[in-house]
Amino acid sequence: RAVLDWKNMSGIKLIAAGEMKQQKNFKNLVDSISYAKKTLGLNLNLLILGDGEEREGIEEKILSLKMQDSIFLAGWVDDPLPYFNLADLFILSSDYEGFGVVIVEAMSQGLNIVSTNCNSGPSEILLNGEFGYLCEVNNPIALAEAISSSIKHPVESKALMDRAAEFSEIKIGQLYEEVLI
Protein backbone atom coordinates (compact mmCIF):
# COMPACT_ATOMS: atom_id res chain seq x y z
CA ARG A 1 0.00 0.00 0.00
CA ALA A 2 2.80 2.46 0.88
CA VAL A 3 4.42 1.97 -2.52
CA LEU A 4 1.13 2.53 -4.39
CA ASP A 5 0.36 5.64 -2.35
CA TRP A 6 3.83 7.05 -3.07
CA LYS A 7 3.73 6.06 -6.73
CA ASN A 8 0.38 7.79 -7.29
CA MET A 9 1.39 11.05 -5.62
CA SER A 10 2.05 14.13 -7.72
CA GLY A 11 5.31 15.96 -7.21
CA ILE A 12 8.89 14.83 -6.96
CA LYS A 13 9.43 11.24 -5.88
CA LEU A 14 12.35 10.63 -3.54
CA ILE A 15 13.58 7.24 -2.46
CA ALA A 16 15.89 5.99 0.27
CA ALA A 17 16.85 2.44 1.18
CA GLY A 18 18.56 0.70 4.04
CA GLU A 19 18.19 -0.97 7.37
CA MET A 20 16.34 1.26 9.80
CA LYS A 21 19.11 1.65 12.33
CA GLN A 22 20.59 4.73 13.96
CA GLN A 23 23.57 4.92 11.55
CA LYS A 24 21.24 5.46 8.56
CA ASN A 25 19.71 8.52 10.27
CA PHE A 26 16.33 8.33 8.56
CA LYS A 27 15.02 10.70 11.26
CA ASN A 28 17.29 13.40 9.84
CA LEU A 29 15.83 12.63 6.40
CA VAL A 30 12.28 12.97 7.73
CA ASP A 31 13.22 16.34 9.28
CA SER A 32 14.75 17.47 5.99
CA ILE A 33 11.66 16.53 3.97
CA SER A 34 9.47 18.41 6.44
CA TYR A 35 11.72 21.47 6.15
CA ALA A 36 11.87 21.23 2.34
CA LYS A 37 8.07 21.08 2.06
CA LYS A 38 7.16 23.62 4.73
CA THR A 39 9.98 26.16 4.34
CA LEU A 40 11.32 25.69 0.80
CA GLY A 41 7.89 24.95 -0.67
CA LEU A 42 8.98 21.79 -2.50
CA ASN A 43 6.37 19.20 -3.49
CA LEU A 44 8.21 16.07 -2.33
CA ASN A 45 7.13 12.54 -1.55
CA LEU A 46 9.53 10.05 0.00
CA LEU A 47 9.51 6.25 -0.02
CA ILE A 48 11.86 4.49 2.39
CA LEU A 49 12.67 0.86 1.59
CA GLY A 50 13.80 -1.16 4.59
CA ASP A 51 12.94 -2.10 8.13
CA GLY A 52 14.64 -2.42 11.47
CA GLU A 53 14.86 -1.38 15.10
CA GLU A 54 14.36 2.36 14.37
CA ARG A 55 11.10 1.93 12.44
CA GLU A 56 8.79 2.82 15.33
CA GLY A 57 10.76 5.99 16.11
CA ILE A 58 10.73 6.99 12.43
CA GLU A 59 6.96 6.42 12.26
CA GLU A 60 6.50 8.57 15.40
CA LYS A 61 8.59 11.38 13.89
CA ILE A 62 6.60 11.24 10.63
CA LEU A 63 3.34 11.55 12.61
CA SER A 64 4.64 14.30 14.91
CA LEU A 65 5.65 16.39 11.88
CA LYS A 66 2.33 15.58 10.13
CA MET A 67 4.21 14.13 7.16
CA GLN A 68 2.25 10.86 6.82
CA ASP A 69 0.81 12.02 3.48
CA SER A 70 4.31 12.60 2.08
CA ILE A 71 6.59 9.97 3.63
CA PHE A 72 5.89 6.28 3.13
CA LEU A 73 7.60 3.25 4.69
CA ALA A 74 7.56 0.22 2.40
CA GLY A 75 9.38 -2.31 4.57
CA TRP A 76 11.88 -4.80 3.17
CA VAL A 77 12.02 -5.45 -0.57
CA ASP A 78 14.08 -8.13 -2.29
CA ASP A 79 15.18 -5.93 -5.18
CA PRO A 80 15.18 -2.12 -4.88
CA LEU A 81 15.97 -1.46 -8.56
CA PRO A 82 12.34 -1.50 -9.84
CA TYR A 83 11.50 1.09 -7.17
CA PHE A 84 14.50 3.21 -8.12
CA ASN A 85 13.09 3.36 -11.65
CA LEU A 86 9.94 5.06 -10.29
CA ALA A 87 11.87 7.74 -8.40
CA ASP A 88 13.31 11.11 -9.36
CA LEU A 89 16.03 11.26 -6.70
CA PHE A 90 17.84 8.89 -4.33
CA ILE A 91 18.75 10.09 -0.85
CA LEU A 92 21.37 8.65 1.52
CA SER A 93 21.15 10.27 4.96
CA SER A 94 23.68 8.14 6.89
CA ASP A 95 25.90 9.39 9.70
CA TYR A 96 28.59 7.00 8.44
CA GLU A 97 28.73 4.52 5.61
CA GLY A 98 31.19 2.10 4.11
CA PHE A 99 31.46 2.13 0.34
CA GLY A 100 27.75 2.79 -0.27
CA VAL A 101 26.83 0.13 -2.84
CA VAL A 102 23.23 1.39 -2.82
CA ILE A 103 24.45 4.69 -4.32
CA VAL A 104 26.05 2.82 -7.22
CA GLU A 105 22.86 0.78 -7.68
CA ALA A 106 20.76 3.94 -7.84
CA MET A 107 23.21 5.60 -10.25
CA SER A 108 23.14 2.51 -12.47
CA GLN A 109 19.45 3.34 -13.06
CA GLY A 110 20.30 6.94 -13.98
CA LEU A 111 18.92 8.20 -10.68
CA ASN A 112 20.28 11.47 -9.30
CA ILE A 113 21.83 11.26 -5.84
CA VAL A 114 21.91 13.39 -2.71
CA SER A 115 24.09 12.00 0.07
CA THR A 116 25.50 13.09 3.35
CA ASN A 117 29.27 13.46 3.12
CA CYS A 118 29.87 10.58 5.53
CA ASN A 119 33.27 8.92 5.36
CA SER A 120 34.91 8.51 1.98
CA GLY A 121 32.50 6.11 0.24
CA PRO A 122 29.82 8.49 -1.03
CA SER A 123 32.37 11.19 -1.79
CA GLU A 124 34.46 8.74 -3.81
CA ILE A 125 31.46 7.40 -5.73
CA LEU A 126 30.09 10.88 -6.44
CA LEU A 127 33.61 12.19 -7.22
CA ASN A 128 33.41 14.90 -4.56
CA GLY A 129 30.06 16.13 -5.86
CA GLU A 130 30.61 15.92 -9.61
CA PHE A 131 28.06 13.10 -9.95
CA GLY A 132 25.66 14.07 -7.17
CA TYR A 133 25.13 16.37 -4.24
CA LEU A 134 26.96 15.97 -0.94
CA CYS A 135 25.92 17.71 2.27
CA GLU A 136 26.82 17.89 5.92
CA VAL A 137 25.98 14.88 8.11
CA ASN A 138 23.01 15.18 10.49
CA ASN A 139 21.96 18.59 9.17
CA PRO A 140 18.35 18.49 7.89
CA ILE A 141 18.53 22.01 6.43
CA ALA A 142 21.69 21.21 4.45
CA LEU A 143 20.08 17.97 3.24
CA ALA A 144 16.90 19.83 2.19
CA GLU A 145 18.95 22.44 0.34
CA ALA A 146 20.96 19.72 -1.43
CA ILE A 147 17.68 18.08 -2.49
CA SER A 148 16.48 21.43 -3.83
CA SER A 149 19.76 21.96 -5.73
CA SER A 150 19.60 18.47 -7.22
CA ILE A 151 16.05 19.06 -8.45
CA LYS A 152 17.02 22.39 -10.03
CA HIS A 153 20.33 21.15 -11.49
CA PRO A 154 20.17 17.38 -12.09
CA VAL A 155 23.12 15.39 -13.37
CA GLU A 156 22.52 13.80 -16.77
CA SER A 157 21.31 10.19 -16.43
CA LYS A 158 23.82 8.80 -18.94
CA ALA A 159 26.72 10.34 -17.00
CA LEU A 160 25.43 8.70 -13.83
CA MET A 161 25.06 5.30 -15.50
CA ASP A 162 28.56 5.59 -16.99
CA ARG A 163 29.98 6.48 -13.56
CA ALA A 164 28.18 3.52 -11.95
CA ALA A 165 29.66 1.22 -14.61
CA GLU A 166 33.12 2.19 -13.35
CA PHE A 167 32.27 0.25 -10.19
CA SER A 168 31.12 -2.92 -11.95
CA GLU A 169 32.45 -6.25 -10.71
CA ILE A 170 34.53 -6.67 -13.87
CA LYS A 171 36.23 -3.28 -13.52
CA ILE A 172 36.81 -3.70 -9.79
CA GLY A 173 38.19 -7.20 -10.42
CA GLN A 174 40.62 -5.82 -13.00
CA LEU A 175 41.80 -3.19 -10.53
CA TYR A 176 42.37 -5.85 -7.87
CA GLU A 177 44.37 -7.92 -10.36
CA GLU A 178 46.56 -4.93 -11.21
CA VAL A 179 47.27 -4.32 -7.52
CA LEU A 180 47.93 -7.99 -6.70
CA ILE A 181 50.07 -8.86 -9.74
PDB file of C-alpha atoms in Angstrom:
ATOM      1  CA  ARG A   1       0.000   0.000   0.000  1.00  0.00           C
ATOM      2  CA  ALA A   2       2.796   2.465   0.883  1.00  0.00           C
ATOM      3  CA  VAL A   3       4.416   1.969  -2.518  1.00  0.00           C
ATOM      4  CA  LEU A   4       1.133   2.532  -4.388  1.00  0.00           C
ATOM      5  CA  ASP A   5       0.361   5.643  -2.350  1.00  0.00           C
ATOM      6  CA  TRP A   6       3.833   7.048  -3.069  1.00  0.00           C
ATOM      7  CA  LYS A   7       3.735   6.062  -6.731  1.00  0.00           C
ATOM      8  CA  ASN A   8       0.384   7.787  -7.287  1.00  0.00           C
ATOM      9  CA  MET A   9       1.392  11.054  -5.624  1.00  0.00           C
ATOM     10  CA  SER A  10       2.048  14.130  -7.718  1.00  0.00           C
ATOM     11  CA  GLY A  11       5.307  15.956  -7.212  1.00  0.00           C
ATOM     12  CA  ILE A  12       8.885  14.830  -6.964  1.00  0.00           C
ATOM     13  CA  LYS A  13       9.434  11.243  -5.883  1.00  0.00           C
ATOM     14  CA  LEU A  14      12.354  10.635  -3.545  1.00  0.00           C
ATOM     15  CA  ILE A  15      13.582   7.235  -2.463  1.00  0.00           C
ATOM     16  CA  ALA A  16      15.887   5.989   0.271  1.00  0.00           C
ATOM     17  CA  ALA A  17      16.854   2.443   1.177  1.00  0.00           C
ATOM     18  CA  GLY A  18      18.563   0.701   4.044  1.00  0.00           C
ATOM     19  CA  GLU A  19      18.194  -0.971   7.374  1.00  0.00           C
ATOM     20  CA  MET A  20      16.336   1.261   9.803  1.00  0.00           C
ATOM     21  CA  LYS A  21      19.108   1.645  12.333  1.00  0.00           C
ATOM     22  CA  GLN A  22      20.586   4.732  13.958  1.00  0.00           C
ATOM     23  CA  GLN A  23      23.573   4.918  11.551  1.00  0.00           C
ATOM     24  CA  LYS A  24      21.243   5.465   8.557  1.00  0.00           C
ATOM     25  CA  ASN A  25      19.715   8.516  10.268  1.00  0.00           C
ATOM     26  CA  PHE A  26      16.333   8.333   8.563  1.00  0.00           C
ATOM     27  CA  LYS A  27      15.016  10.697  11.262  1.00  0.00           C
ATOM     28  CA  ASN A  28      17.293  13.400   9.839  1.00  0.00           C
ATOM     29  CA  LEU A  29      15.834  12.628   6.398  1.00  0.00           C
ATOM     30  CA  VAL A  30      12.279  12.968   7.728  1.00  0.00           C
ATOM     31  CA  ASP A  31      13.222  16.337   9.281  1.00  0.00           C
ATOM     32  CA  SER A  32      14.752  17.467   5.990  1.00  0.00           C
ATOM     33  CA  ILE A  33      11.657  16.526   3.968  1.00  0.00           C
ATOM     34  CA  SER A  34       9.471  18.409   6.439  1.00  0.00           C
ATOM     35  CA  TYR A  35      11.725  21.475   6.146  1.00  0.00           C
ATOM     36  CA  ALA A  36      11.867  21.234   2.345  1.00  0.00           C
ATOM     37  CA  LYS A  37       8.070  21.076   2.062  1.00  0.00           C
ATOM     38  CA  LYS A  38       7.165  23.624   4.733  1.00  0.00           C
ATOM     39  CA  THR A  39       9.982  26.156   4.339  1.00  0.00           C
ATOM     40  CA  LEU A  40      11.320  25.693   0.800  1.00  0.00           C
ATOM     41  CA  GLY A  41       7.886  24.949  -0.672  1.00  0.00           C
ATOM     42  CA  LEU A  42       8.983  21.789  -2.502  1.00  0.00           C
ATOM     43  CA  ASN A  43       6.375  19.201  -3.487  1.00  0.00           C
ATOM     44  CA  LEU A  44       8.210  16.070  -2.334  1.00  0.00           C
ATOM     45  CA  ASN A  45       7.129  12.535  -1.551  1.00  0.00           C
ATOM     46  CA  LEU A  46       9.532  10.046   0.005  1.00  0.00           C
ATOM     47  CA  LEU A  47       9.514   6.251  -0.024  1.00  0.00           C
ATOM     48  CA  ILE A  48      11.858   4.487   2.387  1.00  0.00           C
ATOM     49  CA  LEU A  49      12.670   0.860   1.587  1.00  0.00           C
ATOM     50  CA  GLY A  50      13.803  -1.155   4.587  1.00  0.00           C
ATOM     51  CA  ASP A  51      12.936  -2.097   8.127  1.00  0.00           C
ATOM     52  CA  GLY A  52      14.638  -2.419  11.474  1.00  0.00           C
ATOM     53  CA  GLU A  53      14.860  -1.376  15.097  1.00  0.00           C
ATOM     54  CA  GLU A  54      14.361   2.359  14.375  1.00  0.00           C
ATOM     55  CA  ARG A  55      11.103   1.935  12.438  1.00  0.00           C
ATOM     56  CA  GLU A  56       8.789   2.821  15.328  1.00  0.00           C
ATOM     57  CA  GLY A  57      10.762   5.991  16.106  1.00  0.00           C
ATOM     58  CA  ILE A  58      10.731   6.989  12.432  1.00  0.00           C
ATOM     59  CA  GLU A  59       6.955   6.419  12.263  1.00  0.00           C
ATOM     60  CA  GLU A  60       6.496   8.565  15.395  1.00  0.00           C
ATOM     61  CA  LYS A  61       8.588  11.376  13.892  1.00  0.00           C
ATOM     62  CA  ILE A  62       6.595  11.240  10.631  1.00  0.00           C
ATOM     63  CA  LEU A  63       3.339  11.553  12.607  1.00  0.00           C
ATOM     64  CA  SER A  64       4.639  14.303  14.913  1.00  0.00           C
ATOM     65  CA  LEU A  65       5.646  16.392  11.879  1.00  0.00           C
ATOM     66  CA  LYS A  66       2.334  15.579  10.128  1.00  0.00           C
ATOM     67  CA  MET A  67       4.215  14.126   7.155  1.00  0.00           C
ATOM     68  CA  GLN A  68       2.250  10.855   6.821  1.00  0.00           C
ATOM     69  CA  ASP A  69       0.808  12.024   3.481  1.00  0.00           C
ATOM     70  CA  SER A  70       4.311  12.601   2.079  1.00  0.00           C
ATOM     71  CA  ILE A  71       6.585   9.969   3.635  1.00  0.00           C
ATOM     72  CA  PHE A  72       5.888   6.278   3.127  1.00  0.00           C
ATOM     73  CA  LEU A  73       7.605   3.249   4.691  1.00  0.00           C
ATOM     74  CA  ALA A  74       7.557   0.218   2.402  1.00  0.00           C
ATOM     75  CA  GLY A  75       9.378  -2.307   4.573  1.00  0.00           C
ATOM     76  CA  TRP A  76      11.885  -4.802   3.167  1.00  0.00           C
ATOM     77  CA  VAL A  77      12.023  -5.451  -0.569  1.00  0.00           C
ATOM     78  CA  ASP A  78      14.078  -8.127  -2.288  1.00  0.00           C
ATOM     79  CA  ASP A  79      15.184  -5.930  -5.182  1.00  0.00           C
ATOM     80  CA  PRO A  80      15.177  -2.121  -4.875  1.00  0.00           C
ATOM     81  CA  LEU A  81      15.971  -1.460  -8.556  1.00  0.00           C
ATOM     82  CA  PRO A  82      12.344  -1.496  -9.842  1.00  0.00           C
ATOM     83  CA  TYR A  83      11.500   1.089  -7.169  1.00  0.00           C
ATOM     84  CA  PHE A  84      14.505   3.206  -8.123  1.00  0.00           C
ATOM     85  CA  ASN A  85      13.087   3.356 -11.655  1.00  0.00           C
ATOM     86  CA  LEU A  86       9.941   5.062 -10.287  1.00  0.00           C
ATOM     87  CA  ALA A  87      11.867   7.743  -8.401  1.00  0.00           C
ATOM     88  CA  ASP A  88      13.310  11.114  -9.359  1.00  0.00           C
ATOM     89  CA  LEU A  89      16.025  11.259  -6.705  1.00  0.00           C
ATOM     90  CA  PHE A  90      17.843   8.887  -4.333  1.00  0.00           C
ATOM     91  CA  ILE A  91      18.751  10.092  -0.846  1.00  0.00           C
ATOM     92  CA  LEU A  92      21.370   8.652   1.520  1.00  0.00           C
ATOM     93  CA  SER A  93      21.153  10.267   4.960  1.00  0.00           C
ATOM     94  CA  SER A  94      23.676   8.143   6.890  1.00  0.00           C
ATOM     95  CA  ASP A  95      25.901   9.386   9.697  1.00  0.00           C
ATOM     96  CA  TYR A  96      28.587   7.001   8.444  1.00  0.00           C
ATOM     97  CA  GLU A  97      28.726   4.515   5.613  1.00  0.00           C
ATOM     98  CA  GLY A  98      31.186   2.098   4.106  1.00  0.00           C
ATOM     99  CA  PHE A  99      31.460   2.133   0.343  1.00  0.00           C
ATOM    100  CA  GLY A 100      27.748   2.785  -0.267  1.00  0.00           C
ATOM    101  CA  VAL A 101      26.830   0.133  -2.842  1.00  0.00           C
ATOM    102  CA  VAL A 102      23.231   1.387  -2.818  1.00  0.00           C
ATOM    103  CA  ILE A 103      24.450   4.688  -4.316  1.00  0.00           C
ATOM    104  CA  VAL A 104      26.054   2.821  -7.223  1.00  0.00           C
ATOM    105  CA  GLU A 105      22.858   0.777  -7.681  1.00  0.00           C
ATOM    106  CA  ALA A 106      20.764   3.944  -7.838  1.00  0.00           C
ATOM    107  CA  MET A 107      23.209   5.603 -10.252  1.00  0.00           C
ATOM    108  CA  SER A 108      23.138   2.515 -12.467  1.00  0.00           C
ATOM    109  CA  GLN A 109      19.449   3.336 -13.055  1.00  0.00           C
ATOM    110  CA  GLY A 110      20.301   6.938 -13.976  1.00  0.00           C
ATOM    111  CA  LEU A 111      18.915   8.196 -10.677  1.00  0.00           C
ATOM    112  CA  ASN A 112      20.278  11.466  -9.304  1.00  0.00           C
ATOM    113  CA  ILE A 113      21.831  11.261  -5.839  1.00  0.00           C
ATOM    114  CA  VAL A 114      21.908  13.390  -2.710  1.00  0.00           C
ATOM    115  CA  SER A 115      24.090  12.002   0.071  1.00  0.00           C
ATOM    116  CA  THR A 116      25.499  13.085   3.351  1.00  0.00           C
ATOM    117  CA  ASN A 117      29.269  13.455   3.117  1.00  0.00           C
ATOM    118  CA  CYS A 118      29.866  10.580   5.531  1.00  0.00           C
ATOM    119  CA  ASN A 119      33.272   8.920   5.359  1.00  0.00           C
ATOM    120  CA  SER A 120      34.913   8.510   1.984  1.00  0.00           C
ATOM    121  CA  GLY A 121      32.503   6.105   0.241  1.00  0.00           C
ATOM    122  CA  PRO A 122      29.815   8.490  -1.026  1.00  0.00           C
ATOM    123  CA  SER A 123      32.370  11.193  -1.786  1.00  0.00           C
ATOM    124  CA  GLU A 124      34.465   8.743  -3.809  1.00  0.00           C
ATOM    125  CA  ILE A 125      31.464   7.398  -5.735  1.00  0.00           C
ATOM    126  CA  LEU A 126      30.092  10.880  -6.442  1.00  0.00           C
ATOM    127  CA  LEU A 127      33.608  12.185  -7.220  1.00  0.00           C
ATOM    128  CA  ASN A 128      33.412  14.900  -4.555  1.00  0.00           C
ATOM    129  CA  GLY A 129      30.063  16.134  -5.856  1.00  0.00           C
ATOM    130  CA  GLU A 130      30.605  15.917  -9.612  1.00  0.00           C
ATOM    131  CA  PHE A 131      28.056  13.099  -9.954  1.00  0.00           C
ATOM    132  CA  GLY A 132      25.660  14.069  -7.174  1.00  0.00           C
ATOM    133  CA  TYR A 133      25.135  16.367  -4.236  1.00  0.00           C
ATOM    134  CA  LEU A 134      26.958  15.973  -0.940  1.00  0.00           C
ATOM    135  CA  CYS A 135      25.918  17.711   2.271  1.00  0.00           C
ATOM    136  CA  GLU A 136      26.821  17.885   5.924  1.00  0.00           C
ATOM    137  CA  VAL A 137      25.980  14.883   8.106  1.00  0.00           C
ATOM    138  CA  ASN A 138      23.014  15.176  10.491  1.00  0.00           C
ATOM    139  CA  ASN A 139      21.958  18.585   9.174  1.00  0.00           C
ATOM    140  CA  PRO A 140      18.354  18.494   7.893  1.00  0.00           C
ATOM    141  CA  ILE A 141      18.528  22.014   6.431  1.00  0.00           C
ATOM    142  CA  ALA A 142      21.691  21.209   4.453  1.00  0.00           C
ATOM    143  CA  LEU A 143      20.076  17.974   3.241  1.00  0.00           C
ATOM    144  CA  ALA A 144      16.896  19.825   2.195  1.00  0.00           C
ATOM    145  CA  GLU A 145      18.950  22.442   0.339  1.00  0.00           C
ATOM    146  CA  ALA A 146      20.957  19.716  -1.426  1.00  0.00           C
ATOM    147  CA  ILE A 147      17.677  18.085  -2.489  1.00  0.00           C
ATOM    148  CA  SER A 148      16.479  21.432  -3.834  1.00  0.00           C
ATOM    149  CA  SER A 149      19.756  21.962  -5.735  1.00  0.00           C
ATOM    150  CA  SER A 150      19.601  18.472  -7.219  1.00  0.00           C
ATOM    151  CA  ILE A 151      16.050  19.065  -8.451  1.00  0.00           C
ATOM    152  CA  LYS A 152      17.019  22.390 -10.029  1.00  0.00           C
ATOM    153  CA  HIS A 153      20.331  21.151 -11.489  1.00  0.00           C
ATOM    154  CA  PRO A 154      20.165  17.383 -12.088  1.00  0.00           C
ATOM    155  CA  VAL A 155      23.115  15.388 -13.369  1.00  0.00           C
ATOM    156  CA  GLU A 156      22.524  13.797 -16.773  1.00  0.00           C
ATOM    157  CA  SER A 157      21.312  10.189 -16.430  1.00  0.00           C
ATOM    158  CA  LYS A 158      23.819   8.801 -18.936  1.00  0.00           C
ATOM    159  CA  ALA A 159      26.724  10.342 -17.004  1.00  0.00           C
ATOM    160  CA  LEU A 160      25.427   8.696 -13.828  1.00  0.00           C
ATOM    161  CA  MET A 161      25.058   5.302 -15.498  1.00  0.00           C
ATOM    162  CA  ASP A 162      28.563   5.593 -16.988  1.00  0.00           C
ATOM    163  CA  ARG A 163      29.984   6.478 -13.562  1.00  0.00           C
ATOM    164  CA  ALA A 164      28.177   3.523 -11.952  1.00  0.00           C
ATOM    165  CA  ALA A 165      29.655   1.218 -14.607  1.00  0.00           C
ATOM    166  CA  GLU A 166      33.115   2.186 -13.351  1.00  0.00           C
ATOM    167  CA  PHE A 167      32.272   0.248 -10.191  1.00  0.00           C
ATOM    168  CA  SER A 168      31.124  -2.917 -11.948  1.00  0.00           C
ATOM    169  CA  GLU A 169      32.447  -6.252 -10.713  1.00  0.00           C
ATOM    170  CA  ILE A 170      34.533  -6.668 -13.874  1.00  0.00           C
ATOM    171  CA  LYS A 171      36.227  -3.283 -13.519  1.00  0.00           C
ATOM    172  CA  ILE A 172      36.808  -3.705  -9.793  1.00  0.00           C
ATOM    173  CA  GLY A 173      38.185  -7.200 -10.420  1.00  0.00           C
ATOM    174  CA  GLN A 174      40.616  -5.821 -13.003  1.00  0.00           C
ATOM    175  CA  LEU A 175      41.798  -3.189 -10.526  1.00  0.00           C
ATOM    176  CA  TYR A 176      42.369  -5.854  -7.865  1.00  0.00           C
ATOM    177  CA  GLU A 177      44.369  -7.915 -10.356  1.00  0.00           C
ATOM    178  CA  GLU A 178      46.560  -4.927 -11.211  1.00  0.00           C
ATOM    179  CA  VAL A 179      47.271  -4.321  -7.520  1.00  0.00           C
ATOM    180  CA  LEU A 180      47.926  -7.989  -6.704  1.00  0.00           C
ATOM    181  CA  ILE A 181      50.065  -8.863  -9.744  1.00  0.00           C
TER     182      ILE A 181
END
